[in-house]
Short mmCIF file of N, CA, C and O in Angstrom, two decimals:
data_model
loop_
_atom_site.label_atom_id
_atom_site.label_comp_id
_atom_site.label_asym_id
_atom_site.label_seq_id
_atom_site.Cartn_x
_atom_site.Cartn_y
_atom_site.Cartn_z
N UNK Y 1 180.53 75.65 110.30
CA UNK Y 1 181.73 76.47 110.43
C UNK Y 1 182.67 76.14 109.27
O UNK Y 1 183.02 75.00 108.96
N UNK Y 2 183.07 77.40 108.57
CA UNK Y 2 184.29 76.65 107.33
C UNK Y 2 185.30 78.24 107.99
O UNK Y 2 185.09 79.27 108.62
N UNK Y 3 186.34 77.58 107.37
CA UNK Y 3 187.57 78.23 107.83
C UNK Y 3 188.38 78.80 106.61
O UNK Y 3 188.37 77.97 105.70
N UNK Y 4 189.01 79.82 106.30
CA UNK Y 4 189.98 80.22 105.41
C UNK Y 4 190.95 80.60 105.92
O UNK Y 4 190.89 81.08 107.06
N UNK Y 5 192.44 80.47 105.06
CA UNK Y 5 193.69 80.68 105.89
C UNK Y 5 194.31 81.48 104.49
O UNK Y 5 194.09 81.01 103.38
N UNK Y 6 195.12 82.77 104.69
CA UNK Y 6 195.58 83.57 103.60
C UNK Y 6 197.14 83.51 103.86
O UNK Y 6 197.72 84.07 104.79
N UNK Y 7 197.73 82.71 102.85
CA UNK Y 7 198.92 82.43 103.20
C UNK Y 7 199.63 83.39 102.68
O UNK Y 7 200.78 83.37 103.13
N UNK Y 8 199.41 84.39 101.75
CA UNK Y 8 200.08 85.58 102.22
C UNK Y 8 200.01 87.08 103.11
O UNK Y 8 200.27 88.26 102.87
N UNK Y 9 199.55 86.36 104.13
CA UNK Y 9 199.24 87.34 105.05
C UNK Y 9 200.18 86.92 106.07
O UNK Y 9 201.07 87.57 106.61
N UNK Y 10 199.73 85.42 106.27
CA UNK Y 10 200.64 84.46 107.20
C UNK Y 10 201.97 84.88 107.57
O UNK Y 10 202.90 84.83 106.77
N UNK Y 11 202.11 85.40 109.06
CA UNK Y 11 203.45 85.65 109.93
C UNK Y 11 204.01 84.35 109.58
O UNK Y 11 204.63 84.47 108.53
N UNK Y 12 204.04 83.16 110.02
CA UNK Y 12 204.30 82.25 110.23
C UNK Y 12 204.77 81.50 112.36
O UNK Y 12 205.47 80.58 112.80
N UNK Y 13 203.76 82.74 113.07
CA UNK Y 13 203.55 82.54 114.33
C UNK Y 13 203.43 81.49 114.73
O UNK Y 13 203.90 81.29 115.85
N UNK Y 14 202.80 80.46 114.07
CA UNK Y 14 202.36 79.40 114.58
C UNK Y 14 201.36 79.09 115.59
O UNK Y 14 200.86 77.97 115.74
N UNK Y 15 201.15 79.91 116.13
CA UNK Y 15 199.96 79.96 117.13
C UNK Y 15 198.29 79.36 116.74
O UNK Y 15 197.25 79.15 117.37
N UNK Y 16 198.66 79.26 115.63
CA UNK Y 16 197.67 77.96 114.39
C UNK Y 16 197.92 76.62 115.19
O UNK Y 16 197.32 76.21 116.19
N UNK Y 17 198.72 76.18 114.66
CA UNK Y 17 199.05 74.98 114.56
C UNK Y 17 199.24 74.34 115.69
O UNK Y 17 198.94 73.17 115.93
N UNK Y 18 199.92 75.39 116.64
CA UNK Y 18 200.06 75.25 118.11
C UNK Y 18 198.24 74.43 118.73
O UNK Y 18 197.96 73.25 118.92
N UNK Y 19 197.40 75.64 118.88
CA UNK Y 19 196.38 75.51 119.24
C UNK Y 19 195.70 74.82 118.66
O UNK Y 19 194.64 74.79 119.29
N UNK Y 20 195.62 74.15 117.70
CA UNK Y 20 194.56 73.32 117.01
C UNK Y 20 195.15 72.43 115.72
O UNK Y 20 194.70 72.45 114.58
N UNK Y 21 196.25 71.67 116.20
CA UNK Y 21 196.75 71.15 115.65
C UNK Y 21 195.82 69.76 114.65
O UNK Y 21 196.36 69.33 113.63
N UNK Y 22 194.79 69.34 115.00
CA UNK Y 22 193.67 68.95 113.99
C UNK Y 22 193.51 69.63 113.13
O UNK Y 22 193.08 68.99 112.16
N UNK Y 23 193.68 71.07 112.87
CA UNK Y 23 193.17 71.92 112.23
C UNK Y 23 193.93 72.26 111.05
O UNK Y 23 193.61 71.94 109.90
N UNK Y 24 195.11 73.03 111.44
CA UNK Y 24 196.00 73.84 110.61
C UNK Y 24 197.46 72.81 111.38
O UNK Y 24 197.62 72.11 112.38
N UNK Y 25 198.23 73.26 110.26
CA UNK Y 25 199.69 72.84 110.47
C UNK Y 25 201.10 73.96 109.99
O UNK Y 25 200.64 74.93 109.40
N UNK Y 26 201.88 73.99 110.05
CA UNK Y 26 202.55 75.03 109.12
C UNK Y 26 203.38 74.26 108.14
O UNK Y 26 203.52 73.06 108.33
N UNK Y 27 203.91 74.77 107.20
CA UNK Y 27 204.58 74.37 105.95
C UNK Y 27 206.04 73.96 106.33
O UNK Y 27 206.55 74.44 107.35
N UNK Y 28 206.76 73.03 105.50
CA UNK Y 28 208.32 73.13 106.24
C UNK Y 28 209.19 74.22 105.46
O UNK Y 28 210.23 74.60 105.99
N UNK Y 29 208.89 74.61 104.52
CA UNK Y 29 209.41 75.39 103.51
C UNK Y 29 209.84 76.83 104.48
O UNK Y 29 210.93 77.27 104.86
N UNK Y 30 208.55 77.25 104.65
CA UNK Y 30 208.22 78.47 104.97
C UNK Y 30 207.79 78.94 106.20
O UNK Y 30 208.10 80.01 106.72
N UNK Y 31 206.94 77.97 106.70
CA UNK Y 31 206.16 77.83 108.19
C UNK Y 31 205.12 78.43 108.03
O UNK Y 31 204.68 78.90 109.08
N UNK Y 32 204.65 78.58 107.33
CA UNK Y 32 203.44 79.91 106.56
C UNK Y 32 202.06 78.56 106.83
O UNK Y 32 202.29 77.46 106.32
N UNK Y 33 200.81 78.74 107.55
CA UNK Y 33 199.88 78.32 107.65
C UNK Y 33 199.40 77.04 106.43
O UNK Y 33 199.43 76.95 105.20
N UNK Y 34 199.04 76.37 107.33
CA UNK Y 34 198.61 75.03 106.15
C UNK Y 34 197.01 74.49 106.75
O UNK Y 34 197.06 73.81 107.77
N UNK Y 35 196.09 74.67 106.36
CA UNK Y 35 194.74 74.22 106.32
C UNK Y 35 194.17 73.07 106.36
O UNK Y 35 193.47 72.70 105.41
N UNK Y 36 194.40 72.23 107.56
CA UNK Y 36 194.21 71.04 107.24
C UNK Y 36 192.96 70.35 106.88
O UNK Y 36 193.05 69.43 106.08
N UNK Y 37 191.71 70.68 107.39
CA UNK Y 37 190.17 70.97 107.71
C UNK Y 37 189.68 72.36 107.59
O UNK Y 37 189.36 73.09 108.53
N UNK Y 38 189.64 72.65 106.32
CA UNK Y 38 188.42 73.97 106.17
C UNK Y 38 187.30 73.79 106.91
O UNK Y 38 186.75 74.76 107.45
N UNK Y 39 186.88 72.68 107.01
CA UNK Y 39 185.46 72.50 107.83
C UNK Y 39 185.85 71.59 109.02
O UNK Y 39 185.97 70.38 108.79
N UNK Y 40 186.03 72.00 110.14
CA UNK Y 40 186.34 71.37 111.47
C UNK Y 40 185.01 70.84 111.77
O UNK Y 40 183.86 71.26 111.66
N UNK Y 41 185.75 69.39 112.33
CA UNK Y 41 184.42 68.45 113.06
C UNK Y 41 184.01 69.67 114.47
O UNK Y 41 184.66 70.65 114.82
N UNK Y 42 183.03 69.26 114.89
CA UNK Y 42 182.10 70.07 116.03
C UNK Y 42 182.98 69.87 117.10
O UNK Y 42 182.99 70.89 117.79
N UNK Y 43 183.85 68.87 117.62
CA UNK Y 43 185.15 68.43 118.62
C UNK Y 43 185.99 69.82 118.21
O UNK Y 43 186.53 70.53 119.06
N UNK Y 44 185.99 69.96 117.49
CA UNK Y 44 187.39 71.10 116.99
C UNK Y 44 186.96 72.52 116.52
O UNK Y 44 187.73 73.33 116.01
N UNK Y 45 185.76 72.69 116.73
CA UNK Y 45 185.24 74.21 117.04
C UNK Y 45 186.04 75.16 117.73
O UNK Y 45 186.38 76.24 117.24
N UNK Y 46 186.43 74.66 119.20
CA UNK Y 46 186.57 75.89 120.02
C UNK Y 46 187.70 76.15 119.86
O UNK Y 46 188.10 77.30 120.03
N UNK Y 47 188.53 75.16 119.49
CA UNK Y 47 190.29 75.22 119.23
C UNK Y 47 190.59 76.15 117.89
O UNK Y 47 191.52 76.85 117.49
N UNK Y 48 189.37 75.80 117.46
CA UNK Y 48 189.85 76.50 115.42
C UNK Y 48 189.29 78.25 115.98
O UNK Y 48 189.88 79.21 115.48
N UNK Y 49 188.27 78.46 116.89
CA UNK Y 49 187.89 79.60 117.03
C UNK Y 49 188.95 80.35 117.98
O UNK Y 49 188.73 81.49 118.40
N UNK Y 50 189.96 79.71 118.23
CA UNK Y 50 190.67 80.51 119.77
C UNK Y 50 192.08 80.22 118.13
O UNK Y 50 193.11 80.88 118.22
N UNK Y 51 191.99 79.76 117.51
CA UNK Y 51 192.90 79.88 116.68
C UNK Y 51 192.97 81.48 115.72
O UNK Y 51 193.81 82.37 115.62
N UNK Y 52 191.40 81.18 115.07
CA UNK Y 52 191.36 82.32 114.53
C UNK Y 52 191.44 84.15 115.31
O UNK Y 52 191.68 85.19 114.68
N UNK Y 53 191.16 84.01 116.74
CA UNK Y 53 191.39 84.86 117.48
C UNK Y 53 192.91 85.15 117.92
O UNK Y 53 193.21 86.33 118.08
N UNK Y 54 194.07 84.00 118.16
CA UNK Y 54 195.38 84.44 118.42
C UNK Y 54 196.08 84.63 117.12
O UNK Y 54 197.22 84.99 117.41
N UNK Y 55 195.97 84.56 115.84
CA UNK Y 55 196.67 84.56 114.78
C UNK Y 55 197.08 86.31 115.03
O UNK Y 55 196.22 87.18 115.20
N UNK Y 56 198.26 86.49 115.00
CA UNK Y 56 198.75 87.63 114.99
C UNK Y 56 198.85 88.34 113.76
O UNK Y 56 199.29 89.48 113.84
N UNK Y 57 198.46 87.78 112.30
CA UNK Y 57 198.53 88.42 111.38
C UNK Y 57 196.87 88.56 110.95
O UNK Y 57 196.47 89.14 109.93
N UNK Y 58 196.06 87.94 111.91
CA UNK Y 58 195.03 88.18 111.11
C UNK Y 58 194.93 87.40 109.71
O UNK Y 58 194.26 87.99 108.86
N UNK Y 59 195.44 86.26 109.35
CA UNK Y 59 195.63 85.42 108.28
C UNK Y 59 194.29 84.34 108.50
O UNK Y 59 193.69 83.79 107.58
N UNK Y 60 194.02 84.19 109.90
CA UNK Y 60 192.71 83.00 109.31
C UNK Y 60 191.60 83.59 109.50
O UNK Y 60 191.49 84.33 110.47
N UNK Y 61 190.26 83.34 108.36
CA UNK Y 61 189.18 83.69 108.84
C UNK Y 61 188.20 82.78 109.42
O UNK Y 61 188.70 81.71 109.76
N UNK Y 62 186.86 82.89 109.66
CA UNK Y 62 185.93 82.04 110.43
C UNK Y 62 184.96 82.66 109.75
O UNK Y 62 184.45 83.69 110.19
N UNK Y 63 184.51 81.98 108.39
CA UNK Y 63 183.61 82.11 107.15
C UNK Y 63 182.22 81.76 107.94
O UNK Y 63 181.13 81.95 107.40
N UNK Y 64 182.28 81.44 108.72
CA UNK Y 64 180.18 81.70 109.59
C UNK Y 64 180.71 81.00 110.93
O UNK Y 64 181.27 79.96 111.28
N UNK Y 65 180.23 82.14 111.44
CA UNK Y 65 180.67 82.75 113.22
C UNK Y 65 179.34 81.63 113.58
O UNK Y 65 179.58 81.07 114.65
N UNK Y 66 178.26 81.25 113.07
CA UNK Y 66 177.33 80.62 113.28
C UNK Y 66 177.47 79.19 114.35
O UNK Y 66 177.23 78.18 113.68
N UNK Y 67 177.68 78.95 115.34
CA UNK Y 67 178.71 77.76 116.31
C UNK Y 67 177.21 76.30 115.54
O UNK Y 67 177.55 75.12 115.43
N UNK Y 68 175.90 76.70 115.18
CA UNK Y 68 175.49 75.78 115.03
C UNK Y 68 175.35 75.11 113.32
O UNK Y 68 174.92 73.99 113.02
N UNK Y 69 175.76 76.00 112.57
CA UNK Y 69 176.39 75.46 111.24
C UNK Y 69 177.47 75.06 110.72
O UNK Y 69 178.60 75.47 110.99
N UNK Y 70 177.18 74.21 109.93
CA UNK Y 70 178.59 73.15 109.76
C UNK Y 70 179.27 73.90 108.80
O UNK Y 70 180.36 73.50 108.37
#
């Protein structure tokens, strides 16, 4: 699983950072998505995938939907 985050797409919802705070964080500047783990350990799959599903801007992707590739 690798992850991309388009920070100008980024609402700055937070609903990232909220849910999978291993994962993503937001900026203090801006609040605009911050990437902490492009590649989430296998523990942090389901959080980064319920992440990329509530993002309201559609800002993160999920570069291989594949649950058994890293």
């Amino acid at each position: 699983m690798r992850l991309s985050a388009d920070r100008d797409r980024c609402a700055g919802a937070g609903m990232c950072a909220l849910t999978a705070p291993e994962v993503f964080d937001q900026d203090d500047e801006e609040g605009l998505v911050v990437l902490l783990h492009p590649v989430p350990l296998p523990g942090q799959w389901a959080a980064a995938r319920m992440a990329v599903g509530l993002c309201p801007a559609g800002a993160i992707a999920l570069d291989s939907p594949d649950s058994t590739a890293p």
